[in-house]
Amino acid sequence: MASIMTNAAALTALQSLNATNKSLEQTQARISTGYRVSEASDNAAYWSIATTMRSDNSALSTVQDALGLGASKVDTAYTGMNNVLSTIGQIKTKLLSAVGQSGANKAKTQTEITALQAQMKSFADAATFSGSNYLSVTSTQVAAPNDGVQQDAKIVSSFNRSSSGAISLGTIDINVESTKLFDSGLATAVKNQGILDRQTSVYSTAADQSAYDTAYAAAIAGGATDIAANNAGQAAVSGTPVKIDNVSAFNLDITAAGVTDDIITQMVTKIDNVMSQLTDAATVLGAAKSSIDLQKTFTQSLMDSIDRGVGQLVDADMNKESTRLQALQVQQQLGIQSLSIANSSSQSILQLFKNG
């Protein structure tokens, strides 16, 4: 039925054209942004998930930076530790060569040993990165509980979100107490010295030294401080043995009064024990370095996985959208033509009235 009041064909064509234009706008937006879900109105659930995961990925990026900073700190400490190990080996060699030497030659050897000791202190002090030094520390705690134990260094290694949405952080802990070589804190703060400045007693005979070392180790294992352990070690040695007090890898003087070849021999044993402790400390740093490297690799893989997962939820398929764009453009042209044809039918009715 032809009507001059209502052009049904034109209304239908207009509705179809509006729908096509709306789809065309949506497709063009997807192509321009690269997302099929760019706003909450596109798909509230997917948009919410993607927003949360992007935020988590940003946090993981910060974790990656923290791991990089932590790796630099550990690498610096590890480099210093290796140089100290090499130097302590030279000191051991100098001590061995001093056995049986004349007083004049021992003085020359002592000069070399003193220079090597200063070099070890320099290595430890220089092993600082971004204000952190795991080899040379300064105890400042004077209030209770003052046990002299250095706090573990913590490196943020992971950002975790549970199924309930609760957030937690993971850390790689470095036992600085086991890696410290020097402690330059005040006497009131220092309860446990470092590996190189820890002062003990050296005896002239292997038997006395063994009795001392056994009691000292037992006291340390029981939680005693260095000072208390030293007292316990001395108490375990009977009689009036020949000894030298306050000996450390950083405080060796083969020219001091009372230092005999037997004492120097025991100093060699002490330095050998120090080398063993340094090796253990290097192992702590090496294990931390390995853990950091593994965590960095995992974190990067996790970030890539999250990116892929978010992409599957919200990214637009550009091949599909491009094909759809072409089809909608054709539909738009046909819709315009259909609307034009529908409107022309009204013009035909008006023409009939004019001709009549």
Coordinates of N, CA and C in Angstrom, one line a residue, residues 35-44 46-48:
Y35 N 41.9 -3.4 19.8 CA 41.1 -4.1 20.8 C 39.7 -4.4 20.4
R36 N 39.2 -5.6 20.7 CA 37.8 -5.8 20.5 C 37.0 -5.5 21.8
V37 N 37.8 -5.5 23.0 CA 37.3 -5.1 24.3 C 38.2 -4.0 24.8
S38 N 37.8 -2.7 24.5 CA 38.6 -1.6 25.0 C 38.0 -0.8 26.1
E39 N 36.7 -1.1 26.3 CA 35.9 -0.4 27.4 C 35.1 -1.4 28.1
A40 N 34.7 -1.1 29.3 CA 33.8 -2.0 30.1 C 32.5 -2.3 29.4
S41 N 32.0 -1.3 28.6 CA 30.8 -1.5 27.9 C 30.9 -2.6 26.8
D42 N 32.1 -2.8 26.4 CA 32.3 -3.8 25.3 C 32.1 -5.2 25.9
N43 N 32.7 -5.5 27.0 CA 32.5 -6.8 27.7 C 33.0 -6.6 29.1
A44 N 32.1 -6.4 30.1 CA 32.5 -6.0 31.4 C 33.4 -7.1 32.1
Y46 N 35.4 -9.5 30.7 CA 36.8 -9.5 30.1 C 37.6 -8.2 30.3
W47 N 36.9 -7.1 30.3 CA 37.6 -5.8 30.6 C 38.1 -5.8 32.0
S48 N 37.3 -6.3 33.0 CA 37.8 -6.4 34.4 C 39.0 -7.3 34.5

